[in-house]
Structures are given as C-alpha cells and as structure tokens.
GROMACS .gro file of C-alpha atoms in nm:
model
  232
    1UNK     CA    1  -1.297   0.349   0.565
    2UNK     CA    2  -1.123   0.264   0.240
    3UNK     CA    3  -1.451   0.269   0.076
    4UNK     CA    4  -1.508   0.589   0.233
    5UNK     CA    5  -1.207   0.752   0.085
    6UNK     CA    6  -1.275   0.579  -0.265
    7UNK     CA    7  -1.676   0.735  -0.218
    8UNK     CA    8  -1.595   1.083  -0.127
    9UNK     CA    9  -1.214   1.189  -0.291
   10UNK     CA   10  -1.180   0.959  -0.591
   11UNK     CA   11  -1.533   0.837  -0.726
   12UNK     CA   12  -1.675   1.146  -0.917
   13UNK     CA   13  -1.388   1.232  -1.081
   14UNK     CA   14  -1.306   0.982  -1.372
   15UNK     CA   15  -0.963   1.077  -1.440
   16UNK     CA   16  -0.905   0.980  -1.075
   17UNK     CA   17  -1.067   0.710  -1.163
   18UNK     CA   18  -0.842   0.576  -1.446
   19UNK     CA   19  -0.503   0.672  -1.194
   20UNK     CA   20  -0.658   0.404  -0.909
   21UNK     CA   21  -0.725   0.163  -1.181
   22UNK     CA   22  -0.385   0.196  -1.346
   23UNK     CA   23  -0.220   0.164  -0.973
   24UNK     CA   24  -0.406  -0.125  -0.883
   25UNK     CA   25  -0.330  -0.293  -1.213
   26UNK     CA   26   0.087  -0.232  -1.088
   27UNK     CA   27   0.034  -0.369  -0.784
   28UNK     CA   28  -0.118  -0.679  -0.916
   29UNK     CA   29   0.172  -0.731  -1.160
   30UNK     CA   30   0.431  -0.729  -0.919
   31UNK     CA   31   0.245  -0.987  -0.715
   32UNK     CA   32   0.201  -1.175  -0.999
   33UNK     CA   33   0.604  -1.228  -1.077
   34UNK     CA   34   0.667  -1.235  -0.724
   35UNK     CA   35   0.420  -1.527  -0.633
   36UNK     CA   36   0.586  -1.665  -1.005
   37UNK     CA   37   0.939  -1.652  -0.862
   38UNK     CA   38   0.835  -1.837  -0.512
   39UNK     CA   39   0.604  -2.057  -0.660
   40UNK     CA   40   0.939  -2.191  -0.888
   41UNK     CA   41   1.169  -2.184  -0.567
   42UNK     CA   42   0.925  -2.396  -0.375
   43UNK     CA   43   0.892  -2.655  -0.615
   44UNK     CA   44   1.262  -2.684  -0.661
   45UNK     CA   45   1.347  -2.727  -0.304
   46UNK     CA   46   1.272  -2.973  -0.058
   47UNK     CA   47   0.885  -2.955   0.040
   48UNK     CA   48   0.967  -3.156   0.373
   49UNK     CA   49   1.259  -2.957   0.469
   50UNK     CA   50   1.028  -2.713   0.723
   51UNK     CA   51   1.291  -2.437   0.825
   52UNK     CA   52   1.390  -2.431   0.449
   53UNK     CA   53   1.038  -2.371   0.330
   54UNK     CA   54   0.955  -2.118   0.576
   55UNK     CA   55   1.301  -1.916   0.504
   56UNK     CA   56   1.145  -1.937   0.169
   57UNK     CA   57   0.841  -1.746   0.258
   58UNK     CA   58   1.040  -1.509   0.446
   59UNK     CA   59   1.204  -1.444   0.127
   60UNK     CA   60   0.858  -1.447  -0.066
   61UNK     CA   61   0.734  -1.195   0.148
   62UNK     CA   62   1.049  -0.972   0.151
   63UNK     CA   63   1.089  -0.995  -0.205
   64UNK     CA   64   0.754  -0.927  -0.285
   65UNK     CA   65   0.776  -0.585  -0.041
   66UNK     CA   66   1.052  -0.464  -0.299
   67UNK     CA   67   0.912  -0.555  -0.610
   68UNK     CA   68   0.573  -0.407  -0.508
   69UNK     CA   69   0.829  -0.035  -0.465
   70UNK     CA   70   0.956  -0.127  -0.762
   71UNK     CA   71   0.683  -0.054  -0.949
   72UNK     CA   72   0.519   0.190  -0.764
   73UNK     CA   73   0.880   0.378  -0.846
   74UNK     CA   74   0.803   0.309  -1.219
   75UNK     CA   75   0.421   0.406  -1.198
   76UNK     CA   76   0.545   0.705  -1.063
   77UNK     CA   77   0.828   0.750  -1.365
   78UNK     CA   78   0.475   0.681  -1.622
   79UNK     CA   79   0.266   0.925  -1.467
   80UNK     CA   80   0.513   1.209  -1.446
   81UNK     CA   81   0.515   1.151  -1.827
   82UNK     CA   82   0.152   1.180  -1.812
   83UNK     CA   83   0.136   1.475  -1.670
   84UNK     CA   84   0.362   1.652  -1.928
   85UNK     CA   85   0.120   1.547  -2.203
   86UNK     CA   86  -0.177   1.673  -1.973
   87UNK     CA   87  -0.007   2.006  -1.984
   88UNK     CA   88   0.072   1.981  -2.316
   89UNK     CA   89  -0.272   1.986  -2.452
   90UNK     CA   90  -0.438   2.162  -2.186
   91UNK     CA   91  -0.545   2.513  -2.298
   92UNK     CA   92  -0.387   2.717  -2.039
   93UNK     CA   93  -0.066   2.522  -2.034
   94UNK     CA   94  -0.185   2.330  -1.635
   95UNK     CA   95  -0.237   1.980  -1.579
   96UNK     CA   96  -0.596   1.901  -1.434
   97UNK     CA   97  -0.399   1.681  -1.129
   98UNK     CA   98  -0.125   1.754  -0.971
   99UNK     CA   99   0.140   1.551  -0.866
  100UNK     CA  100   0.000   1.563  -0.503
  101UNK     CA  101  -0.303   1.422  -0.616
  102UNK     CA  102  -0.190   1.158  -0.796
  103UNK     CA  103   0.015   1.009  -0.541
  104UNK     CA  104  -0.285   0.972  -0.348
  105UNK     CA  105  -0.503   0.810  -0.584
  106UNK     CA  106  -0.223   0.584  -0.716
  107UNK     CA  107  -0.156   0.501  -0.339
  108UNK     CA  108  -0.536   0.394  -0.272
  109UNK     CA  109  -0.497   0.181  -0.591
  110UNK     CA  110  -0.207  -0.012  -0.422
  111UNK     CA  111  -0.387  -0.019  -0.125
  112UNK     CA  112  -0.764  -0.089  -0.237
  113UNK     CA  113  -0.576  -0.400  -0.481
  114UNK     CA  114  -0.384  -0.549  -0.147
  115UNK     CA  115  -0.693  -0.522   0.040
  116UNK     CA  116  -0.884  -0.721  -0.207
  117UNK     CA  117  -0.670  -0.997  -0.209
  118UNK     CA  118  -0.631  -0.997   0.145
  119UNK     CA  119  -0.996  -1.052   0.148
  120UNK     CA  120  -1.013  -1.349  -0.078
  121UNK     CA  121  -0.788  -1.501   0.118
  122UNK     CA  122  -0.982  -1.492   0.389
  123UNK     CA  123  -1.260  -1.570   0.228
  124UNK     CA  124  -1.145  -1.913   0.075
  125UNK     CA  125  -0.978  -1.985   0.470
  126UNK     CA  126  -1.339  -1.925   0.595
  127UNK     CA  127  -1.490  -2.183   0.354
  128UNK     CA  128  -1.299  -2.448   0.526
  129UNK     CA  129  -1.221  -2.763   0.534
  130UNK     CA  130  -1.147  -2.690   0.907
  131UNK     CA  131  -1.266  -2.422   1.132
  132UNK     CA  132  -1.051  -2.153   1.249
  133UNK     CA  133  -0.991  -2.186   1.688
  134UNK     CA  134  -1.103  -2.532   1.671
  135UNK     CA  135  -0.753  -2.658   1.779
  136UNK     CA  136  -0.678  -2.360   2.046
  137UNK     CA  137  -0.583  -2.101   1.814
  138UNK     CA  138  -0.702  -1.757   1.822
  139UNK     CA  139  -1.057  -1.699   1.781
  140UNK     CA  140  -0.957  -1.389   1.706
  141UNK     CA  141  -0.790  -1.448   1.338
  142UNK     CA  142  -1.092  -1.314   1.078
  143UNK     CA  143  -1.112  -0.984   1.344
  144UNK     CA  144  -0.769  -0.924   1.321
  145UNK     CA  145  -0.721  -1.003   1.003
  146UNK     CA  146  -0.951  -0.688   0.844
  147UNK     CA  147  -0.758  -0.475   1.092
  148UNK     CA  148  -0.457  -0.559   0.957
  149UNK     CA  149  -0.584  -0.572   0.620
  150UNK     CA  150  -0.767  -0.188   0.680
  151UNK     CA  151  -0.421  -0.036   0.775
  152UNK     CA  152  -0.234  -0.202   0.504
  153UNK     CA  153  -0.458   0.021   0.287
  154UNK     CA  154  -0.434   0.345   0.468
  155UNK     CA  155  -0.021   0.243   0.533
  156UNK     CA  156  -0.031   0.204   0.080
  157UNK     CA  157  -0.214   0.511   0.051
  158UNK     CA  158   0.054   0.741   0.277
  159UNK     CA  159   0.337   0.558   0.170
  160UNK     CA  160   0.221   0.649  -0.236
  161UNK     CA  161   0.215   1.039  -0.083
  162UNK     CA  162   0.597   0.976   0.081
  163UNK     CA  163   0.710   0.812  -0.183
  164UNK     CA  164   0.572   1.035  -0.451
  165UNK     CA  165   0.708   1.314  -0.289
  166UNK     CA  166   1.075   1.145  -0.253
  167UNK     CA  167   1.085   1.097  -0.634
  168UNK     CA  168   0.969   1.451  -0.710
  169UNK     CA  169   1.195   1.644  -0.490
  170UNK     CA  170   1.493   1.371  -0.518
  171UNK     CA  171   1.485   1.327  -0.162
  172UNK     CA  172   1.596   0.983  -0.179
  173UNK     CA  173   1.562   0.879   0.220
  174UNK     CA  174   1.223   0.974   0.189
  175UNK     CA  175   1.190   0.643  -0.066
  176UNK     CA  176   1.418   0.443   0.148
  177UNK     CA  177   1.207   0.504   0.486
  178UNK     CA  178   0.899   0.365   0.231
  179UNK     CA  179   1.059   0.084   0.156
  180UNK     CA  180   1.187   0.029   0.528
  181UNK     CA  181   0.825   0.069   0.669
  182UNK     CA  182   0.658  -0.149   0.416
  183UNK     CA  183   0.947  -0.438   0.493
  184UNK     CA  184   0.877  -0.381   0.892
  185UNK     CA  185   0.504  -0.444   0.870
  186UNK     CA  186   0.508  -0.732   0.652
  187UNK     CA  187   0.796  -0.857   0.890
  188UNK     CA  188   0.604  -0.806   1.173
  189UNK     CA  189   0.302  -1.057   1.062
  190UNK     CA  190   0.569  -1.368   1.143
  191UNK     CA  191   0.465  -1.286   1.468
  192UNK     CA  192   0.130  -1.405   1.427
  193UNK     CA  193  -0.082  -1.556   1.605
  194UNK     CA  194   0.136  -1.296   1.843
  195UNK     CA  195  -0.159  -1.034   1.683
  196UNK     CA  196  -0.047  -0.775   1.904
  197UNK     CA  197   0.314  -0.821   1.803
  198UNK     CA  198   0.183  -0.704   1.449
  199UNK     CA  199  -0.069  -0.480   1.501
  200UNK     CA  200  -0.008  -0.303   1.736
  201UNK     CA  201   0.347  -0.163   1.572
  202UNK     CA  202   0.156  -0.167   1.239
  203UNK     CA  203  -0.056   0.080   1.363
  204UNK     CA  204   0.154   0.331   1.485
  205UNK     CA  205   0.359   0.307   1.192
  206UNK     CA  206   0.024   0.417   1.025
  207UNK     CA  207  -0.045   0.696   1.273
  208UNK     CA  208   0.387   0.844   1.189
  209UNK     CA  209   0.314   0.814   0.789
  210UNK     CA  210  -0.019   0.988   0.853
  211UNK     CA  211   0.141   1.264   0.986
  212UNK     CA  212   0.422   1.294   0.748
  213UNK     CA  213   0.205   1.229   0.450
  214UNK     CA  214   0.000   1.524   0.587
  215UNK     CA  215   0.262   1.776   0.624
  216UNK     CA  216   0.398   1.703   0.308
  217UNK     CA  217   0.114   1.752   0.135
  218UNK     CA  218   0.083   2.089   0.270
  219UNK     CA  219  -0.145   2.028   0.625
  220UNK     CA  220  -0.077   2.196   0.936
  221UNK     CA  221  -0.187   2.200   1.296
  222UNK     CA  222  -0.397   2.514   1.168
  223UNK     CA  223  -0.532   2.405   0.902
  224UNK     CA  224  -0.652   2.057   1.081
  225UNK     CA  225  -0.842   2.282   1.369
  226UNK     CA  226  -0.956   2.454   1.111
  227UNK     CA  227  -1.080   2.113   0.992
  228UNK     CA  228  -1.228   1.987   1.299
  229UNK     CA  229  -1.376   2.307   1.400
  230UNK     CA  230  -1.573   2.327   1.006
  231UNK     CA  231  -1.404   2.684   0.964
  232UNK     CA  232  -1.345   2.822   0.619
   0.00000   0.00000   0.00000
C-alpha cells in the first residue's frame, strides 16, 4: 500500500519528489539524536539494573515520539518559506503545491523513512542467531510486525495532513491530538507480544485520523460515493 501511494500520487511529479525526500531526511535526523541521547544514557547507567534499563527505553521511545513532532513542526516552518519563494517567482503569482499537498507528501516521507527502518530491523532479527517462536513465543512476530509497520506509515502520512493543518490555521489542539496519537501507539507496542493489545488500538486510531485527515482536506461523504461509484 505505501508503495502504492508513492506509485500513483507522488512518483511522476518531481517536485513531490524532492518534498518526500526532504521529509524523510527530518525524520531520520531526529532519530539520529534521539538514538544519540539513549545510546549515552544507557551507557551511563547500570546495564544490570533491568527495571532501570527498560524505564530507559520507555523514555527512548517517548522521547523519540516528540522529537520526531519536533521536526516535522520545523519542516513544516521550512516549507511554508518555500512556498513563498514558489510564489514569488511563479509567473502568475501561485505556488505549483499547495499547502494541502505538501503535508501529504512530507507525511509519506515520515512514514515511508519509519517503515524502512522498521524493516531492517526485522531483517537483521530474521538473520538470527536464534529463531523467532523457538522458545514459545509468538510465531506470529514477522506477520505482525509489517502490520504494525504498514499503519505506522499510513498513521505518519494523516498525522503530516492534521498536523499541517494545525500549524496553518493555528489550531493548536489539532497539533497536540498529533502528538497524543503518535505517543499512544508507540506506547501501546510495550504490550507486545500482547499483538492485539497494539494493533488492534493502532488501527483504529488509523481508521479516526483517516477520517479527519479526509475532511480536512476537503472530502465528504459525497464526494467519497462519488469516488466509489467512478462518477465525475
């Protein structure tokens, strides 16, 4: 699905292009100095000290959540800018993307970028030493985990709409809900191997943001029959 949406709405456009690069590139930063910061407070604590270590990656995660906002806030702040040199030397005094438009594109970039890594991940669990299930755990963990991986991308892309939209108009809650949502869904994977404890809320998180992303954007129930029926 994500490569669907990267295939058919970003891929022949290059200026699109350059937004999902650019987004990606900010997400990857603020992992970068967020792994940097819990990398440092792991090695200066206690390695045996277990409930220590894992409040640590509570804190990891958390911390991460917010910086990752952060700079989707100041993405935002650099390609409002953008836009007002877009207009500036455009002919007819319009910018070639609106503001609508880039929120989606920057939001795949978040999302495509977190999905990547998510992958790799993966990847270097499934090259071993040990094989996943052999112990009783879930045999389920590689299925699951590109579910949860798939809606983290879709739950970027809306949230980059929302959030967009809560900068533009200063509606300030809308940011705040963002930032709530994105802390609930990476809170919700401590409940793992619990997979419905994090999917399953994950999810419909993605199915409310959906729906808000789309009638901020301008959708409506007539407009999606209109959709699903192929009327003009």
């Amino acid at each position: 699905p994500a490569l669907g949406l990267f295939l058919f709405t970003i891929a022949r456009d290059p200026l699109r292009i350059i937004i999902l690069i650019a987004g990606a590139f900010f997400w990857l930063v603020s992992l970068l100095l967020s792994s940097l910061i819990w990398f440092i407070a792991v090695k200066a604590s206690d390695p045996q000290d277990v409930p220590l270590q894992r409040g640590l990656l509570i804190f990891g995660v958390m911390f991460s959540v917010l910086l990752q906002e952060a700079f989707r806030f100041l993405y935002y702040k650099i390609l409002r800018k953008a836009i007002e040199g877009l207009v500036a030397l455009s002919e007819d005094g319009c910018s070639p993307i609106s503001i609508q438009q880039m929120a989606y594109v920057a939001g795949v970039g978040f999302g495509l970028m977190s999905g990547a890594f998510s992958m790799i991940n993966l990847l270097a669990d499934a090259l071993g030493p040990g094989t996943v299930g052999i112990h009783g755990d879930s045999q389920l963990y590689f299925l699951t985990s590109a579910f949860m991986t798939m809606v983290l991308i879709f739950l970027h892309t809306f949230w980059g709409i929302l959030f967009f939209h809560g900068c533009e108009y200063r509606r300030w809650w809308e940011i705040v809900a963002v930032v709530v949502m994105h802390l609930a869904v990476s809170g919700s994977t401590f409940c793992n191997p619990l997979y419905v404890g994090s999917l399953v809320p994950s999810y419909l998180l993605m199915a409310a943001a959906a729906v808000w992303a789309y009638l901020l954007s301008g959708g409506s129930a007539q407009n999606l029959r209109r959709f699903l029926l192929c009327k003009s």
